[in-house]
């Protein structure tokens, strides 16, 4: 099966992006919402500026003291920490991740906003990057976080569709990273967003679940 | 006769600042400021940015005013300053001229703004404006403009650190010589070569949404402006005919070739000038760019 929807890899046209979005949704939507803490939806489908929204509800252990520092070495589990992990989980905010196409950079860009509570209405927006790292670190996403290398590329900018400030991962290295991963053959529409997200997602605590083989090979 | 580029660079907006009443009460126990501090006047370049004015505002106005009135509250932090016009917080990362063109319908000179030093309106505004964060924002735009023009950020990334500093200092100090010495490295002169080698033009349209009948009368609302960006070519597809402003608008908003309602009903303002819809984009690229190398084009409904 030839996949020639990406003619100028690693760069996408908007139309190519929408094809990648459809493929991504088809493959991952089910797996992403499987554990109940995340959901995926396409905003503005069919329009001129559609984007993917992945919402991750964050949990903390009920009754836990707000630790400002996570354990230094994750391998070094101590009994007190283990006991802490037995406490019941309660909702402790949410993070919205948006995968938006950039007309200027011709690649997807990751935007995100954290909220102090997981409810939709009147929740305090958190735009402080340090605070968001500690929010993610307090949850089960902690193991997936690889902050340092991409830490410098996080900034705050107006969301290109919504027009309000969001944290974003600067896209200037995206093309280089994708080329390195894609190799001579490049990456087709079916795998593009998964490949892209595997490169940029961990820096912001967003990792992809593994997907059953039959979904991957569906036409 | 002054070249157009220099005229654009020299464009200034006189601003008259007043301190928000609530902040005055907190700092001075009075809503009325003491003479001669009641208003502060400054001349700001159209291509400049508000965070580059806050040091002078603090040193020349707020600090002496607070000291003179013996106020104990000395803690005004520039990173908490924000500017308001008609009850709207102004986006500090937009060039001042762009803000004026978007929000002011009838000429208002001096432009009357309110300075706030408390209750920063997160999350409506990007937090922590400062000289450094403005410089970083600006560099991000310049890199994007470079990428759109050339397909890579090589020109900007290859700048010596000292040249990058000079570009930013030139912007901050509003020095034509400092700024353009480096600008001409990023955007080489020679119009013939420039036209041929440009992949696409960095431009953004800022169009107010809202009912056609009302928008000309209501006070403009910054949140109603939708920003649309599209890398526009210089010439029409498969020909050497130059793309004009109207063509760029059609490309950006996916309007049919024959669609021209906007030509009759809307005006396009750039650098304070109403640009005829048949102006070639290549001419605008050479003359009306902002310091970040983008064309920022405001589209307003003129039907009243």
Short mmCIF file of C-alpha atoms in Angstrom, two decimals, chain A residues 9-130:
data_model
loop_
_atom_site.label_atom_id
_atom_site.label_comp_id
_atom_site.label_asym_id
_atom_site.label_seq_id
_atom_site.Cartn_x
_atom_site.Cartn_y
_atom_site.Cartn_z
CA UNK A 9 8.40 14.82 4.33
CA UNK A 10 8.76 15.86 7.08
CA UNK A 11 6.55 18.82 6.14
CA UNK A 12 2.79 18.57 5.87
CA UNK A 13 0.19 20.54 4.03
CA UNK A 14 -2.95 21.27 6.04
CA UNK A 15 -4.78 18.65 4.01
CA UNK A 16 -2.04 16.11 4.75
CA UNK A 17 -2.38 16.99 8.43
CA UNK A 18 -6.12 16.27 8.38
CA UNK A 19 -5.44 12.88 6.79
CA UNK A 20 -2.88 12.14 9.52
CA UNK A 21 -5.43 13.22 12.14
CA UNK A 22 -8.04 10.79 10.79
CA UNK A 23 -5.52 7.94 10.80
CA UNK A 24 -4.38 8.78 14.31
CA UNK A 25 -7.92 8.94 15.63
CA UNK A 26 -8.78 5.63 14.02
CA UNK A 27 -5.77 3.90 15.55
CA UNK A 28 -5.50 5.46 18.97
CA UNK A 29 -8.81 6.92 20.06
CA UNK A 30 -9.96 3.67 21.59
CA UNK A 31 -6.71 2.86 23.37
CA UNK A 32 -6.29 6.40 24.69
CA UNK A 33 -9.65 6.43 26.42
CA UNK A 34 -9.32 2.82 27.63
CA UNK A 35 -8.17 3.61 31.18
CA UNK A 36 -10.79 6.30 31.70
CA UNK A 37 -8.42 9.11 32.58
CA UNK A 38 -7.83 10.36 29.06
CA UNK A 39 -10.07 11.28 26.17
CA UNK A 40 -9.48 12.30 22.58
CA UNK A 41 -11.62 14.40 20.30
CA UNK A 42 -11.22 16.30 17.06
CA UNK A 43 -12.14 19.98 17.32
CA UNK A 44 -13.28 21.86 14.24
CA UNK A 45 -13.37 18.78 12.04
CA UNK A 46 -13.84 19.63 8.39
CA UNK A 47 -12.92 23.26 8.92
CA UNK A 48 -9.82 25.26 8.10
CA UNK A 49 -8.14 24.86 11.46
CA UNK A 50 -9.05 21.56 13.04
CA UNK A 51 -6.96 20.16 15.85
CA UNK A 52 -6.79 17.13 18.14
CA UNK A 53 -7.56 17.62 21.81
CA UNK A 54 -6.36 15.00 24.29
CA UNK A 55 -7.52 15.61 27.83
CA UNK A 56 -5.72 13.90 30.70
CA UNK A 57 -7.30 13.96 34.12
CA UNK A 58 -4.66 14.05 36.83
CA UNK A 59 -4.91 12.21 40.10
CA UNK A 60 -3.18 12.41 43.38
CA UNK A 61 -3.33 10.11 46.35
CA UNK A 62 -6.09 11.27 48.68
CA UNK A 63 -4.73 12.48 51.98
CA UNK A 64 -1.20 12.73 50.65
CA UNK A 65 0.92 15.61 51.87
CA UNK A 66 1.72 17.88 48.96
CA UNK A 67 5.31 16.88 48.29
CA UNK A 68 7.16 19.68 46.56
CA UNK A 69 9.99 17.37 45.67
CA UNK A 70 9.54 13.98 44.12
CA UNK A 71 11.95 11.22 45.24
CA UNK A 72 15.41 11.84 43.81
CA UNK A 73 15.79 8.44 42.27
CA UNK A 74 12.69 6.68 41.05
CA UNK A 75 14.41 3.31 41.39
CA UNK A 76 14.94 3.93 45.08
CA UNK A 77 11.49 3.05 46.38
CA UNK A 78 11.18 3.45 50.10
CA UNK A 79 8.44 1.95 52.25
CA UNK A 80 6.89 5.29 53.17
CA UNK A 81 6.52 6.11 49.52
CA UNK A 82 4.93 2.73 48.85
CA UNK A 83 2.46 3.23 51.67
CA UNK A 84 1.60 6.62 50.21
CA UNK A 85 0.79 4.90 46.93
CA UNK A 86 -1.82 2.71 48.59
CA UNK A 87 -4.01 5.72 49.40
CA UNK A 88 -7.10 6.16 47.22
CA UNK A 89 -6.79 8.42 44.18
CA UNK A 90 -8.67 11.67 43.79
CA UNK A 91 -8.90 13.99 40.84
CA UNK A 92 -6.36 16.78 40.97
CA UNK A 93 -6.76 18.83 37.88
CA UNK A 94 -6.48 18.12 34.20
CA UNK A 95 -4.24 18.90 31.27
CA UNK A 96 -5.56 19.61 27.79
CA UNK A 97 -3.11 18.79 25.02
CA UNK A 98 -3.80 20.20 21.57
CA UNK A 99 -2.15 19.00 18.40
CA UNK A 100 -2.43 21.96 16.03
CA UNK A 101 -1.12 22.43 12.50
CA UNK A 102 1.29 25.32 12.01
CA UNK A 103 0.96 27.09 8.65
CA UNK A 104 4.31 28.75 9.16
CA UNK A 105 6.37 25.73 10.24
CA UNK A 106 4.34 23.17 8.22
CA UNK A 107 4.42 20.64 11.04
CA UNK A 108 2.17 19.86 14.01
CA UNK A 109 2.77 21.83 17.19
CA UNK A 110 1.88 20.69 20.71
CA UNK A 111 -0.01 23.16 22.88
CA UNK A 112 -1.16 22.50 26.41
CA UNK A 113 -3.00 24.04 29.32
CA UNK A 114 -3.26 22.74 32.86
CA UNK A 115 -6.27 23.33 35.08
CA UNK A 116 -6.41 23.18 38.85
CA UNK A 117 -9.56 21.09 38.80
CA UNK A 118 -10.81 18.61 36.26
CA UNK A 119 -14.25 20.18 35.93
CA UNK A 120 -14.89 22.19 32.81
CA UNK A 121 -16.29 25.35 34.28
CA UNK A 122 -14.39 28.13 36.06
CA UNK A 123 -11.29 26.15 36.73
CA UNK A 124 -8.10 28.01 37.45
CA UNK A 125 -5.72 27.94 34.49
CA UNK A 126 -2.12 27.17 35.25
CA UNK A 127 0.44 28.54 32.84
CA UNK A 128 3.46 28.22 35.06
CA UNK A 129 5.66 25.60 33.45
CA UNK A 130 7.40 24.58 36.67
#
